[in-house]
JSON list of C-alpha atoms in Angstrom, two decimals:
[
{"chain": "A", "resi": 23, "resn": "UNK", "atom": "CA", "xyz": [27.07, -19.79, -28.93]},
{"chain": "A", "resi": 24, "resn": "UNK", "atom": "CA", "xyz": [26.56, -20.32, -25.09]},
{"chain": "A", "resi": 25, "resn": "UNK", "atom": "CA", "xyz": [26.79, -16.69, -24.91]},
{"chain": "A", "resi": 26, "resn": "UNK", "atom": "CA", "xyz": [24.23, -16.19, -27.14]},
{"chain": "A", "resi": 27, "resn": "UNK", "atom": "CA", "xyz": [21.96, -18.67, -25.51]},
{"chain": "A", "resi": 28, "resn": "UNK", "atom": "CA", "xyz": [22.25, -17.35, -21.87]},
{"chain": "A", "resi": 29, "resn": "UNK", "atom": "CA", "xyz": [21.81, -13.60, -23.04]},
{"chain": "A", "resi": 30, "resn": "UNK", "atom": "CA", "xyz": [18.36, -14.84, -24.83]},
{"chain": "A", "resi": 31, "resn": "UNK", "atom": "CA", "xyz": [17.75, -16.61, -20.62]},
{"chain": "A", "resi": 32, "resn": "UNK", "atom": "CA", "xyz": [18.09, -13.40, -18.98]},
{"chain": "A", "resi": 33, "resn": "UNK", "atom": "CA", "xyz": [16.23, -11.30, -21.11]},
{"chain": "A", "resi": 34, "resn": "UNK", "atom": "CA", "xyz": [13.44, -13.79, -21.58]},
{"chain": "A", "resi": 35, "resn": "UNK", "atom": "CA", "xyz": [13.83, -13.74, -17.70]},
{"chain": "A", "resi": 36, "resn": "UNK", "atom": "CA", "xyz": [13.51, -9.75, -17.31]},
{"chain": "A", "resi": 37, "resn": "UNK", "atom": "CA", "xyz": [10.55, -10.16, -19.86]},
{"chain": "A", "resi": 38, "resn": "UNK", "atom": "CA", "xyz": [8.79, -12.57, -17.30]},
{"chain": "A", "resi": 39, "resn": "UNK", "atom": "CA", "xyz": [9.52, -10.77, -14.53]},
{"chain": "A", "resi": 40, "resn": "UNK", "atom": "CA", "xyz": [8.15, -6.77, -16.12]},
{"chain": "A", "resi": 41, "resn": "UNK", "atom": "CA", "xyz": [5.41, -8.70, -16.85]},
{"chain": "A", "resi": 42, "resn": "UNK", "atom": "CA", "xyz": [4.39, -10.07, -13.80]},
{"chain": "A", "resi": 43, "resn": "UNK", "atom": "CA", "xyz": [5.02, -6.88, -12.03]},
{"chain": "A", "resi": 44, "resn": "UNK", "atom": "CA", "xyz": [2.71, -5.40, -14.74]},
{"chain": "A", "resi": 45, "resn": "UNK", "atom": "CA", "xyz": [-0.10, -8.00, -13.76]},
{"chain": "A", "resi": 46, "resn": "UNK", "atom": "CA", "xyz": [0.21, -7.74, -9.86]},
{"chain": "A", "resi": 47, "resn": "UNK", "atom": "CA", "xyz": [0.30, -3.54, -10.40]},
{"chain": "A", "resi": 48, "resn": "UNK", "atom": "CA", "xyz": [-3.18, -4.30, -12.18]},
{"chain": "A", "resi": 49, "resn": "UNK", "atom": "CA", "xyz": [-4.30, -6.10, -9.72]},
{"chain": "A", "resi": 50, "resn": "UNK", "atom": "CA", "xyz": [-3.43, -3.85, -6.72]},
{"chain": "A", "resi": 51, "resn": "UNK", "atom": "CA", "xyz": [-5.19, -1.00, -9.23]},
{"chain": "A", "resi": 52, "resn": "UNK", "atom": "CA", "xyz": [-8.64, -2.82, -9.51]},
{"chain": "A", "resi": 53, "resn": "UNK", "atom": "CA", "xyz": [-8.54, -3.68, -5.66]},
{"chain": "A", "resi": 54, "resn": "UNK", "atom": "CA", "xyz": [-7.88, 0.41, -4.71]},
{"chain": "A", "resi": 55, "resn": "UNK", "atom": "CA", "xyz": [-10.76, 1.14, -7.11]},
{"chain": "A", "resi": 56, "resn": "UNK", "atom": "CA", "xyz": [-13.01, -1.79, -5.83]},
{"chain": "A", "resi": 57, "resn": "UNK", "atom": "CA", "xyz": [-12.84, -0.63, -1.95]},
{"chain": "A", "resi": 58, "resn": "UNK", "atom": "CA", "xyz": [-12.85, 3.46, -1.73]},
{"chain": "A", "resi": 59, "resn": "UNK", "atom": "CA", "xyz": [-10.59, 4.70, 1.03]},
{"chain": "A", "resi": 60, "resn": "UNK", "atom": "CA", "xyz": [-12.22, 8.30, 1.59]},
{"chain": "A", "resi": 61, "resn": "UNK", "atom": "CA", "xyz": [-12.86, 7.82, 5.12]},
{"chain": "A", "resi": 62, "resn": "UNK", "atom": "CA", "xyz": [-10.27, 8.32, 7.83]},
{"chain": "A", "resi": 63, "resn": "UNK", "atom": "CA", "xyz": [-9.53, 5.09, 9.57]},
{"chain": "A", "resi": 64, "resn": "UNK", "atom": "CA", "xyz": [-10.79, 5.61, 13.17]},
{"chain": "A", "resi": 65, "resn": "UNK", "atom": "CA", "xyz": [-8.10, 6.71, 15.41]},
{"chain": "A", "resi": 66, "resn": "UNK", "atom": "CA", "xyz": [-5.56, 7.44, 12.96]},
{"chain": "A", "resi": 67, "resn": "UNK", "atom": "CA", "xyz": [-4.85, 11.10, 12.76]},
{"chain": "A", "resi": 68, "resn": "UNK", "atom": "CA", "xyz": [-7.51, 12.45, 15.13]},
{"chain": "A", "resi": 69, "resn": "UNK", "atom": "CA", "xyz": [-6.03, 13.05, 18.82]},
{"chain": "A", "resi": 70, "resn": "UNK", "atom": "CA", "xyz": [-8.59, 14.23, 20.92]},
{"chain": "A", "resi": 71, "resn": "UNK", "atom": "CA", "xyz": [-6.89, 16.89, 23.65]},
{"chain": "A", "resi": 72, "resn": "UNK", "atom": "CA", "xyz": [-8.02, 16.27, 27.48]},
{"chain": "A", "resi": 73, "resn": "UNK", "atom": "CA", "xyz": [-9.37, 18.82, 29.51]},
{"chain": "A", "resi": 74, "resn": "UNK", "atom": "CA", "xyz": [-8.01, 20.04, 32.61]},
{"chain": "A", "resi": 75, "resn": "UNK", "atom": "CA", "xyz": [-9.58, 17.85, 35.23]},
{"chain": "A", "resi": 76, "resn": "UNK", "atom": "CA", "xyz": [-11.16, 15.49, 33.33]},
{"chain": "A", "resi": 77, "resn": "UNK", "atom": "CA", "xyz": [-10.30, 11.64, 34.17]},
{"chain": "A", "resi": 78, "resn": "UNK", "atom": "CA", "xyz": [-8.38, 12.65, 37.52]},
{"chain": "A", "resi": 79, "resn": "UNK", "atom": "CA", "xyz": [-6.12, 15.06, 35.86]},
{"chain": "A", "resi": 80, "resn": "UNK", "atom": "CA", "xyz": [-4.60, 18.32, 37.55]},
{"chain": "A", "resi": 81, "resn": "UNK", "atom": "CA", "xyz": [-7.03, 21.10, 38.46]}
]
């Protein structure tokens, strides 16, 4: 019987925790929707090259 009882725990447990997983993945979903990411964050990803002799650099 105590067998029984703590097998119904864990899987009420596992229940409790899919479905908060399933809430907060709704959540992050709506807020990725709600903001729109198409432009590049400034600095990331775009390396500007130096010319020769600009800023004190070698002729």
């Amino acid at each position: 019987m105590e067998t029984v009882v703590a097998v119904a725990v864990i899987v009420v447990a596992i229940i409790a925790g899919v479905v908060l997983i399933h809430r907060l993945n709704l959540q992050h979903g709506e807020r990725i929707t709600a903001f729109h990411y198409s432009d590049v964050l400034p600095g990331v990803g775009r390396r500007h090259r130096r010319r020769r002799g600009e800023h004190g650099g070698e002729q």
